Amino acid sequence: VLDALGSPVLAPLTLRFASPEDGGPSGLFANLSHAEDVALDSNGVATSSIFTANSQLGEYLVTVSSPGITSGNIPLSNFAWYVRTDGNDANSCSSPDLPCLTINNAIAKAKTGDTIYVAEGRYSGATIRITTSVKIIGSWKPDFSARGGATIIDNQKAAIGVANSAFNSLLARIIIENSNGGLSNSSSITLDQVAIINNLGMGIYNDGIYESTLTITNSPISQLQDGGLYSDIGPVTINNSTIAGNG
């Protein structure tokens, strides 16, 4: 924050960051609300907490204000990427007509808060490595117009299905099967309608250097050689899910 002469405004001063609450494109701050108050530091800088976008696509403004100063706007956009079994990683992947071939390539293009839509079909060849906080939602029709058949991650018993190292990721409407382990989580991830079935190794391995947070909702975990779930550190929340029939 600068004054009329261009010099940093020093504390005490608090800025309010606010995102839209109209049900359209927006997001939440770390306090799980649309607004957050942040005090300036000694250099006249206010840094908000991590901001998590919602699932509504489009552009919007986060307003920054404080009594007695001119408010400003931060333009943001909730963006989507598309993946299909007949796609091409040389495509832009930013429209249903030009999808990626691999989920990993879409993750590499994505920014924090983006959504990746994955069409029905079987995806094999490499561990899906979630290194950016994104939402990966499967089971779409090939034209992405509506929900379709199953999206299956099948690494042919050669590699783990998914490895998450990003904060506040989401994996939804996915089947992980026939892989050498289902999911490895070293940060924070939510599974919603994710079936982890018929894999070698452990279904879910929840263990990071720091506290790993895992939320499992509406997700069956079964027929796993070395057990359904191992968690060494961090909270695990299980809602309406079944972990059974494992070695």
PDB file of N, CA and C in Angstrom, residues 103-193:
ATOM      1  N   ILE A 103      -3.447 -36.864 -17.913  1.00  0.00           N
ATOM      2  CA  ILE A 103      -3.806 -36.040 -16.757  1.00  0.00           C
ATOM      3  C   ILE A 103      -2.591 -35.276 -16.259  1.00  0.00           C
ATOM      4  N   ASN A 104      -1.424 -35.917 -16.289  1.00  0.00           N
ATOM      5  CA  ASN A 104      -0.213 -35.243 -15.809  1.00  0.00           C
ATOM      6  C   ASN A 104       0.106 -33.997 -16.617  1.00  0.00           C
ATOM      7  N   ASN A 105      -0.145 -34.016 -17.924  1.00  0.00           N
ATOM      8  CA  ASN A 105       0.135 -32.832 -18.725  1.00  0.00           C
ATOM      9  C   ASN A 105      -0.829 -31.704 -18.386  1.00  0.00           C
ATOM     10  N   ALA A 106      -2.082 -32.052 -18.099  1.00  0.00           N
ATOM     11  CA  ALA A 106      -3.045 -31.026 -17.681  1.00  0.00           C
ATOM     12  C   ALA A 106      -2.633 -30.417 -16.342  1.00  0.00           C
ATOM     13  N   ILE A 107      -2.145 -31.246 -15.414  1.00  0.00           N
ATOM     14  CA  ILE A 107      -1.673 -30.733 -14.125  1.00  0.00           C
ATOM     15  C   ILE A 107      -0.510 -29.769 -14.330  1.00  0.00           C
ATOM     16  N   ALA A 108       0.390 -30.103 -15.253  1.00  0.00           N
ATOM     17  CA  ALA A 108       1.549 -29.242 -15.523  1.00  0.00           C
ATOM     18  C   ALA A 108       1.134 -27.876 -16.057  1.00  0.00           C
ATOM     19  N   LYS A 109       0.022 -27.808 -16.775  1.00  0.00           N
ATOM     20  CA  LYS A 109      -0.466 -26.545 -17.308  1.00  0.00           C
ATOM     21  C   LYS A 109      -1.259 -25.742 -16.272  1.00  0.00           C
ATOM     22  N   ALA A 110      -1.835 -26.434 -15.301  1.00  0.00           N
ATOM     23  CA  ALA A 110      -2.781 -25.809 -14.380  1.00  0.00           C
ATOM     24  C   ALA A 110      -2.100 -24.899 -13.366  1.00  0.00           C
ATOM     25  N   LYS A 111      -2.894 -23.959 -12.861  1.00  0.00           N
ATOM     26  CA  LYS A 111      -2.493 -23.105 -11.756  1.00  0.00           C
ATOM     27  C   LYS A 111      -3.347 -23.443 -10.537  1.00  0.00           C
ATOM     28  N   THR A 112      -2.929 -22.952  -9.393  1.00  0.00           N
ATOM     29  CA  THR A 112      -3.653 -23.221  -8.156  1.00  0.00           C
ATOM     30  C   THR A 112      -5.130 -22.854  -8.283  1.00  0.00           C
ATOM     31  N   GLY A 113      -6.001 -23.802  -7.913  1.00  0.00           N
ATOM     32  CA  GLY A 113      -7.434 -23.565  -7.948  1.00  0.00           C
ATOM     33  C   GLY A 113      -8.120 -23.968  -9.232  1.00  0.00           C
ATOM     34  N   ASP A 114      -7.357 -24.322 -10.269  1.00  0.00           N
ATOM     35  CA  ASP A 114      -7.963 -24.720 -11.540  1.00  0.00           C
ATOM     36  C   ASP A 114      -8.669 -26.069 -11.411  1.00  0.00           C
ATOM     37  N   THR A 115      -9.550 -26.347 -12.374  1.00  0.00           N
ATOM     38  CA  THR A 115     -10.278 -27.605 -12.442  1.00  0.00           C
ATOM     39  C   THR A 115      -9.837 -28.375 -13.680  1.00  0.00           C
ATOM     40  N   ILE A 116      -9.650 -29.681 -13.524  1.00  0.00           N
ATOM     41  CA  ILE A 116      -9.301 -30.553 -14.647  1.00  0.00           C
ATOM     42  C   ILE A 116     -10.433 -31.550 -14.828  1.00  0.00           C
ATOM     43  N   TYR A 117     -11.068 -31.516 -15.998  1.00  0.00           N
ATOM     44  CA  TYR A 117     -12.146 -32.436 -16.322  1.00  0.00           C
ATOM     45  C   TYR A 117     -11.573 -33.593 -17.148  1.00  0.00           C
ATOM     46  N   VAL A 118     -11.860 -34.817 -16.726  1.00  0.00           N
ATOM     47  CA  VAL A 118     -11.316 -36.001 -17.386  1.00  0.00           C
ATOM     48  C   VAL A 118     -12.463 -36.837 -17.941  1.00  0.00           C
ATOM     49  N   ALA A 119     -12.431 -37.086 -19.236  1.00  0.00           N
ATOM     50  CA  ALA A 119     -13.502 -37.838 -19.886  1.00  0.00           C
ATOM     51  C   ALA A 119     -13.433 -39.320 -19.522  1.00  0.00           C
ATOM     52  N   GLU A 120     -14.527 -40.016 -19.771  1.00  0.00           N
ATOM     53  CA  GLU A 120     -14.595 -41.451 -19.521  1.00  0.00           C
ATOM     54  C   GLU A 120     -13.498 -42.186 -20.289  1.00  0.00           C
ATOM     55  N   GLY A 121     -13.116 -43.355 -19.762  1.00  0.00           N
ATOM     56  CA  GLY A 121     -12.095 -44.148 -20.420  1.00  0.00           C
ATOM     57  C   GLY A 121     -11.023 -44.590 -19.451  1.00  0.00           C
ATOM     58  N   ARG A 122     -10.059 -45.328 -19.963  1.00  0.00           N
ATOM     59  CA  ARG A 122      -8.980 -45.910 -19.155  1.00  0.00           C
ATOM     60  C   ARG A 122      -7.674 -45.170 -19.434  1.00  0.00           C
ATOM     61  N   TYR A 123      -7.019 -44.725 -18.362  1.00  0.00           N
ATOM     62  CA  TYR A 123      -5.772 -43.959 -18.462  1.00  0.00           C
ATOM     63  C   TYR A 123      -4.653 -44.756 -17.798  1.00  0.00           C
ATOM     64  N   SER A 124      -3.601 -45.067 -18.562  1.00  0.00           N
ATOM     65  CA  SER A 124      -2.519 -45.923 -18.087  1.00  0.00           C
ATOM     66  C   SER A 124      -1.176 -45.289 -18.379  1.00  0.00           C
ATOM     67  N   GLY A 125      -0.141 -45.846 -17.750  1.00  0.00           N
ATOM     68  CA  GLY A 125       1.217 -45.492 -18.152  1.00  0.00           C
ATOM     69  C   GLY A 125       2.078 -44.827 -17.114  1.00  0.00           C
ATOM     70  N   ALA A 126       1.503 -44.037 -16.215  1.00  0.00           N
ATOM     71  CA  ALA A 126       2.346 -43.330 -15.242  1.00  0.00           C
ATOM     72  C   ALA A 126       1.510 -42.908 -14.046  1.00  0.00           C
ATOM     73  N   THR A 127       2.159 -42.780 -12.901  1.00  0.00           N
ATOM     74  CA  THR A 127       1.509 -42.260 -11.702  1.00  0.00           C
ATOM     75  C   THR A 127       0.995 -40.852 -11.962  1.00  0.00           C
ATOM     76  N   ILE A 128      -0.247 -40.579 -11.555  1.00  0.00           N
ATOM     77  CA  ILE A 128      -0.785 -39.220 -11.635  1.00  0.00           C
ATOM     78  C   ILE A 128      -0.198 -38.438 -10.471  1.00  0.00           C
ATOM     79  N   ARG A 129       0.618 -37.449 -10.749  1.00  0.00           N
ATOM     80  CA  ARG A 129       1.318 -36.695  -9.709  1.00  0.00           C
ATOM     81  C   ARG A 129       0.676 -35.315  -9.565  1.00  0.00           C
ATOM     82  N   ILE A 130      -0.061 -35.139  -8.467  1.00  0.00           N
ATOM     83  CA  ILE A 130      -0.739 -33.868  -8.209  1.00  0.00           C
ATOM     84  C   ILE A 130       0.216 -32.974  -7.431  1.00  0.00           C
ATOM     85  N   THR A 131       0.825 -32.037  -8.130  1.00  0.00           N
ATOM     86  CA  THR A 131       1.823 -31.146  -7.538  1.00  0.00           C
ATOM     87  C   THR A 131       1.311 -29.718  -7.379  1.00  0.00           C
ATOM     88  N   THR A 132       0.116 -29.457  -7.894  1.00  0.00           N
ATOM     89  CA  THR A 132      -0.540 -28.151  -7.789  1.00  0.00           C
ATOM     90  C   THR A 132      -1.930 -28.360  -7.222  1.00  0.00           C
ATOM     91  N   SER A 133      -2.393 -27.433  -6.410  1.00  0.00           N
ATOM     92  CA  SER A 133      -3.719 -27.554  -5.807  1.00  0.00           C
ATOM     93  C   SER A 133      -4.794 -27.400  -6.873  1.00  0.00           C
ATOM     94  N   VAL A 134      -5.322 -28.537  -7.350  1.00  0.00           N
ATOM     95  CA  VAL A 134      -6.319 -28.541  -8.412  1.00  0.00           C
ATOM     96  C   VAL A 134      -7.473 -29.468  -8.040  1.00  0.00           C
ATOM     97  N   LYS A 135      -8.544 -29.356  -8.796  1.00  0.00           N
ATOM     98  CA  LYS A 135      -9.681 -30.272  -8.682  1.00  0.00           C
ATOM     99  C   LYS A 135      -9.680 -31.144  -9.925  1.00  0.00           C
ATOM    100  N   ILE A 136      -9.577 -32.458  -9.757  1.00  0.00           N
ATOM    101  CA  ILE A 136      -9.602 -33.391 -10.876  1.00  0.00           C
ATOM    102  C   ILE A 136     -10.915 -34.159 -10.802  1.00  0.00           C
ATOM    103  N   ILE A 137     -11.777 -33.954 -11.790  1.00  0.00           N
ATOM    104  CA  ILE A 137     -13.122 -34.526 -11.776  1.00  0.00           C
ATOM    105  C   ILE A 137     -13.298 -35.386 -13.019  1.00  0.00           C
ATOM    106  N   GLY A 138     -13.565 -36.671 -12.830  1.00  0.00           N
ATOM    107  CA  GLY A 138     -13.669 -37.602 -13.935  1.00  0.00           C
ATOM    108  C   GLY A 138     -15.099 -37.936 -14.304  1.00  0.00           C
ATOM    109  N   SER A 139     -15.216 -38.960 -15.176  1.00  0.00           N
ATOM    110  CA  SER A 139     -16.499 -39.534 -15.597  1.00  0.00           C
ATOM    111  C   SER A 139     -17.358 -38.560 -16.393  1.00  0.00           C
ATOM    112  N   TRP A 140     -16.740 -37.853 -17.336  1.00  0.00           N
ATOM    113  CA  TRP A 140     -17.477 -36.980 -18.242  1.00  0.00           C
ATOM    114  C   TRP A 140     -17.647 -37.643 -19.601  1.00  0.00           C
ATOM    115  N   LYS A 141     -18.717 -37.304 -20.296  1.00  0.00           N
ATOM    116  CA  LYS A 141     -18.864 -37.727 -21.678  1.00  0.00           C
ATOM    117  C   LYS A 141     -17.722 -37.142 -22.515  1.00  0.00           C
ATOM    118  N   PRO A 142     -17.429 -37.741 -23.669  1.00  0.00           N
ATOM    119  CA  PRO A 142     -16.316 -37.234 -24.490  1.00  0.00           C
ATOM    120  C   PRO A 142     -16.417 -35.760 -24.873  1.00  0.00           C
ATOM    121  N   ASP A 143     -17.651 -35.243 -24.959  1.00  0.00           N
ATOM    122  CA  ASP A 143     -17.792 -33.817 -25.287  1.00  0.00           C
ATOM    123  C   ASP A 143     -17.895 -32.944 -24.036  1.00  0.00           C
ATOM    124  N   PHE A 144     -17.792 -33.573 -22.850  1.00  0.00           N
ATOM    125  CA  PHE A 144     -17.800 -32.888 -21.548  1.00  0.00           C
ATOM    126  C   PHE A 144     -19.114 -32.150 -21.268  1.00  0.00           C
ATOM    127  N   SER A 145     -20.178 -32.555 -21.936  1.00  0.00           N
ATOM    128  CA  SER A 145     -21.460 -31.876 -21.759  1.00  0.00           C
ATOM    129  C   SER A 145     -22.233 -32.376 -20.545  1.00  0.00           C
ATOM    130  N   ALA A 146     -21.935 -33.603 -20.108  1.00  0.00           N
ATOM    131  CA  ALA A 146     -22.666 -34.200 -18.993  1.00  0.00           C
ATOM    132  C   ALA A 146     -21.865 -35.371 -18.451  1.00  0.00           C
ATOM    133  N   ARG A 147     -22.341 -35.918 -17.345  1.00  0.00           N
ATOM    134  CA  ARG A 147     -21.670 -37.065 -16.760  1.00  0.00           C
ATOM    135  C   ARG A 147     -21.787 -38.266 -17.690  1.00  0.00           C
ATOM    136  N   GLY A 148     -20.679 -39.000 -17.851  1.00  0.00           N
ATOM    137  CA  GLY A 148     -20.649 -40.150 -18.738  1.00  0.00           C
ATOM    138  C   GLY A 148     -20.265 -41.417 -18.006  1.00  0.00           C
ATOM    139  N   GLY A 149     -19.486 -42.266 -18.668  1.00  0.00           N
ATOM    140  CA  GLY A 149     -19.021 -43.509 -18.073  1.00  0.00           C
ATOM    141  C   GLY A 149     -17.852 -43.282 -17.135  1.00  0.00           C
ATOM    142  N   ALA A 150     -17.254 -44.389 -16.681  1.00  0.00           N
ATOM    143  CA  ALA A 150     -16.205 -44.325 -15.664  1.00  0.00           C
ATOM    144  C   ALA A 150     -14.882 -43.814 -16.230  1.00  0.00           C
ATOM    145  N   THR A 151     -14.190 -43.027 -15.418  1.00  0.00           N
ATOM    146  CA  THR A 151     -12.796 -42.669 -15.666  1.00  0.00           C
ATOM    147  C   THR A 151     -11.939 -43.576 -14.794  1.00  0.00           C
ATOM    148  N   ILE A 152     -11.053 -44.356 -15.422  1.00  0.00           N
ATOM    149  CA  ILE A 152     -10.279 -45.380 -14.717  1.00  0.00           C
ATOM    150  C   ILE A 152      -8.784 -45.089 -14.854  1.00  0.00           C
ATOM    151  N   ILE A 153      -8.097 -45.033 -13.725  1.00  0.00           N
ATOM    152  CA  ILE A 153      -6.636 -44.961 -13.720  1.00  0.00           C
ATOM    153  C   ILE A 153      -6.123 -46.377 -13.518  1.00  0.00           C
ATOM    154  N   ASP A 154      -5.424 -46.902 -14.497  1.00  0.00           N
ATOM    155  CA  ASP A 154      -4.948 -48.287 -14.518  1.00  0.00           C
ATOM    156  C   ASP A 154      -3.470 -48.280 -14.913  1.00  0.00           C
ATOM    157  N   ASN A 155      -2.605 -48.439 -13.926  1.00  0.00           N
ATOM    158  CA  ASN A 155      -1.172 -48.423 -14.216  1.00  0.00           C
ATOM    159  C   ASN A 155      -0.592 -49.821 -14.363  1.00  0.00           C
ATOM    160  N   GLN A 156      -1.449 -50.778 -14.647  1.00  0.00           N
ATOM    161  CA  GLN A 156      -1.036 -52.125 -15.039  1.00  0.00           C
ATOM    162  C   GLN A 156      -0.049 -52.737 -14.050  1.00  0.00           C
ATOM    163  N   LYS A 157      -0.317 -52.487 -12.775  1.00  0.00           N
ATOM    164  CA  LYS A 157       0.436 -53.051 -11.644  1.00  0.00           C
ATOM    165  C   LYS A 157       1.906 -52.623 -11.602  1.00  0.00           C
ATOM    166  N   ALA A 158       2.254 -51.603 -12.415  1.00  0.00           N
ATOM    167  CA  ALA A 158       3.658 -51.178 -12.486  1.00  0.00           C
ATOM    168  C   ALA A 158       3.962 -49.952 -11.643  1.00  0.00           C
ATOM    169  N   ALA A 159       2.940 -49.164 -11.288  1.00  0.00           N
ATOM    170  CA  ALA A 159       3.170 -47.917 -10.552  1.00  0.00           C
ATOM    171  C   ALA A 159       1.943 -47.593  -9.725  1.00  0.00           C
ATOM    172  N   ILE A 160       2.146 -46.779  -8.687  1.00  0.00           N
ATOM    173  CA  ILE A 160       1.014 -46.331  -7.869  1.00  0.00           C
ATOM    174  C   ILE A 160       0.077 -45.488  -8.720  1.00  0.00           C
ATOM    175  N   GLY A 161      -1.216 -45.489  -8.378  1.00  0.00           N
ATOM    176  CA  GLY A 161      -2.181 -44.765  -9.194  1.00  0.00           C
ATOM    177  C   GLY A 161      -2.016 -43.263  -9.143  1.00  0.00           C
ATOM    178  N   VAL A 162      -2.077 -42.693  -7.919  1.00  0.00           N
ATOM    179  CA  VAL A 162      -2.040 -41.239  -7.740  1.00  0.00           C
ATOM    180  C   VAL A 162      -1.117 -40.900  -6.576  1.00  0.00           C
ATOM    181  N   ALA A 163      -0.306 -39.860  -6.740  1.00  0.00           N
ATOM    182  CA  ALA A 163       0.538 -39.341  -5.660  1.00  0.00           C
ATOM    183  C   ALA A 163       0.250 -37.849  -5.503  1.00  0.00           C
ATOM    184  N   ASN A 164      -0.227 -37.457  -4.325  1.00  0.00           N
ATOM    185  CA  ASN A 164      -0.564 -36.055  -4.078  1.00  0.00           C
ATOM    186  C   ASN A 164       0.448 -35.411  -3.135  1.00  0.00           C
ATOM    187  N   SER A 165       1.017 -34.290  -3.571  1.00  0.00           N
ATOM    188  CA  SER A 165       1.912 -33.505  -2.715  1.00  0.00           C
ATOM    189  C   SER A 165       1.468 -32.055  -2.627  1.00  0.00           C
ATOM    190  N   ALA A 166       0.248 -31.765  -3.098  1.00  0.00           N
ATOM    191  CA  ALA A 166      -0.278 -30.398  -3.116  1.00  0.00           C
ATOM    192  C   ALA A 166      -1.279 -30.201  -1.988  1.00  0.00           C
ATOM    193  N   PHE A 167      -1.418 -28.945  -1.554  1.00  0.00           N
ATOM    194  CA  PHE A 167      -2.348 -28.605  -0.488  1.00  0.00           C
ATOM    195  C   PHE A 167      -3.749 -28.411  -1.044  1.00  0.00           C
ATOM    196  N   ASN A 168      -4.731 -29.034  -0.381  1.00  0.00           N
ATOM    197  CA  ASN A 168      -6.142 -28.795  -0.682  1.00  0.00           C
ATOM    198  C   ASN A 168      -6.534 -29.226  -2.090  1.00  0.00           C
ATOM    199  N   SER A 169      -6.123 -30.430  -2.485  1.00  0.00           N
ATOM    200  CA  SER A 169      -6.493 -30.985  -3.781  1.00  0.00           C
ATOM    201  C   SER A 169      -7.812 -31.743  -3.669  1.00  0.00           C
ATOM    202  N   LEU A 170      -8.445 -31.974  -4.821  1.00  0.00           N
ATOM    203  CA  LEU A 170      -9.672 -32.757  -4.883  1.00  0.00           C
ATOM    204  C   LEU A 170      -9.568 -33.760  -6.017  1.00  0.00           C
ATOM    205  N   LEU A 171      -9.932 -35.011  -5.722  1.00  0.00           N
ATOM    206  CA  LEU A 171     -10.033 -36.056  -6.729  1.00  0.00           C
ATOM    207  C   LEU A 171     -11.448 -36.606  -6.641  1.00  0.00           C
ATOM    208  N   ALA A 172     -12.194 -36.561  -7.753  1.00  0.00           N
ATOM    209  CA  ALA A 172     -13.607 -36.936  -7.707  1.00  0.00           C
ATOM    210  C   ALA A 172     -13.992 -37.775  -8.915  1.00  0.00           C
ATOM    211  N   ARG A 173     -14.911 -38.738  -8.695  1.00  0.00           N
ATOM    212  CA  ARG A 173     -15.508 -39.552  -9.749  1.00  0.00           C
ATOM    213  C   ARG A 173     -14.448 -40.270 -10.578  1.00  0.00           C
ATOM    214  N   ILE A 174     -13.537 -40.963  -9.856  1.00  0.00           N
ATOM    215  CA  ILE A 174     -12.422 -41.675 -10.472  1.00  0.00           C
ATOM    216  C   ILE A 174     -12.380 -43.090  -9.905  1.00  0.00           C
ATOM    217  N   ILE A 175     -11.992 -44.061 -10.730  1.00  0.00           N
ATOM    218  CA  ILE A 175     -11.677 -45.412 -10.271  1.00  0.00           C
ATOM    219  C   ILE A 175     -10.177 -45.621 -10.412  1.00  0.00           C
ATOM    220  N   ILE A 176      -9.535 -46.071  -9.332  1.00  0.00           N
ATOM    221  CA  ILE A 176      -8.116 -46.427  -9.385  1.00  0.00           C
ATOM    222  C   ILE A 176      -8.032 -47.937  -9.198  1.00  0.00           C
ATOM    223  N   GLU A 177      -7.590 -48.639 -10.230  1.00  0.00           N
ATOM    224  CA  GLU A 177      -7.522 -50.092 -10.139  1.00  0.00           C
ATOM    225  C   GLU A 177      -6.296 -50.622 -10.889  1.00  0.00           C
ATOM    226  N   ASN A 178      -5.958 -51.887 -10.583  1.00  0.00           N
ATOM    227  CA  ASN A 178      -4.894 -52.589 -11.295  1.00  0.00           C
ATOM    228  C   ASN A 178      -3.570 -51.819 -11.266  1.00  0.00           C
ATOM    229  N   SER A 179      -3.320 -51.093 -10.175  1.00  0.00           N
ATOM    230  CA  SER A 179      -2.073 -50.349 -10.017  1.00  0.00           C
ATOM    231  C   SER A 179      -1.288 -50.912  -8.839  1.00  0.00           C
ATOM    232  N   ASN A 180      -0.073 -50.477  -8.684  1.00  0.00           N
ATOM    233  CA  ASN A 180       0.772 -50.927  -7.579  1.00  0.00           C
ATOM    234  C   ASN A 180       0.606 -49.963  -6.396  1.00  0.00           C
ATOM    235  N   GLY A 181      -0.594 -50.011  -5.796  1.00  0.00           N
ATOM    236  CA  GLY A 181      -0.978 -49.057  -4.769  1.00  0.00           C
ATOM    237  C   GLY A 181      -1.951 -48.051  -5.349  1.00  0.00           C
ATOM    238  N   GLY A 182      -2.889 -47.566  -4.499  1.00  0.00           N
ATOM    239  CA  GLY A 182      -3.907 -46.652  -4.995  1.00  0.00           C
ATOM    240  C   GLY A 182      -3.487 -45.194  -4.938  1.00  0.00           C
ATOM    241  N   LEU A 183      -3.321 -44.674  -3.718  1.00  0.00           N
ATOM    242  CA  LEU A 183      -3.028 -43.251  -3.520  1.00  0.00           C
ATOM    243  C   LEU A 183      -1.954 -43.076  -2.460  1.00  0.00           C
ATOM    244  N   SER A 184      -0.989 -42.219  -2.739  1.00  0.00           N
ATOM    245  CA  SER A 184      -0.020 -41.767  -1.746  1.00  0.00           C
ATOM    246  C   SER A 184      -0.253 -40.285  -1.500  1.00  0.00           C
ATOM    247  N   ASN A 185      -0.504 -39.913  -0.238  1.00  0.00           N
ATOM    248  CA  ASN A 185      -0.785 -38.514   0.091  1.00  0.00           C
ATOM    249  C   ASN A 185       0.233 -37.990   1.098  1.00  0.00           C
ATOM    250  N   SER A 186       0.922 -36.913   0.732  1.00  0.00           N
ATOM    251  CA  SER A 186       1.880 -36.287   1.641  1.00  0.00           C
ATOM    252  C   SER A 186       1.496 -34.854   1.961  1.00  0.00           C
ATOM    253  N   SER A 187       0.270 -34.449   1.620  1.00  0.00           N
ATOM    254  CA  SER A 187      -0.172 -33.087   1.910  1.00  0.00           C
ATOM    255  C   SER A 187      -1.640 -33.094   2.318  1.00  0.00           C
ATOM    256  N   SER A 188      -2.537 -32.587   1.469  1.00  0.00           N
ATOM    257  CA  SER A 188      -3.951 -32.482   1.834  1.00  0.00           C
ATOM    258  C   SER A 188      -4.802 -32.756   0.607  1.00  0.00           C
ATOM    259  N   ILE A 189      -5.695 -33.754   0.709  1.00  0.00           N
ATOM    260  CA  ILE A 189      -6.520 -34.112  -0.432  1.00  0.00           C
ATOM    261  C   ILE A 189      -7.875 -34.622   0.045  1.00  0.00           C
ATOM    262  N   THR A 190      -8.905 -34.353  -0.771  1.00  0.00           N
ATOM    263  CA  THR A 190     -10.235 -34.899  -0.558  1.00  0.00           C
ATOM    264  C   THR A 190     -10.568 -35.859  -1.688  1.00  0.00           C
ATOM    265  N   LEU A 191     -11.050 -37.043  -1.327  1.00  0.00           N
ATOM    266  CA  LEU A 191     -11.536 -38.015  -2.298  1.00  0.00           C
ATOM    267  C   LEU A 191     -13.058 -38.029  -2.226  1.00  0.00           C
ATOM    268  N   ASP A 192     -13.717 -37.840  -3.354  1.00  0.00           N
ATOM    269  CA  ASP A 192     -15.171 -37.850  -3.402  1.00  0.00           C
ATOM    270  C   ASP A 192     -15.606 -38.761  -4.552  1.00  0.00           C
ATOM    271  N   GLN A 193     -16.282 -39.853  -4.218  1.00  0.00           N
ATOM    272  CA  GLN A 193     -16.697 -40.839  -5.215  1.00  0.00           C
ATOM    273  C   GLN A 193     -15.481 -41.383  -5.963  1.00  0.00           C
TER     274      GLN A 193
END
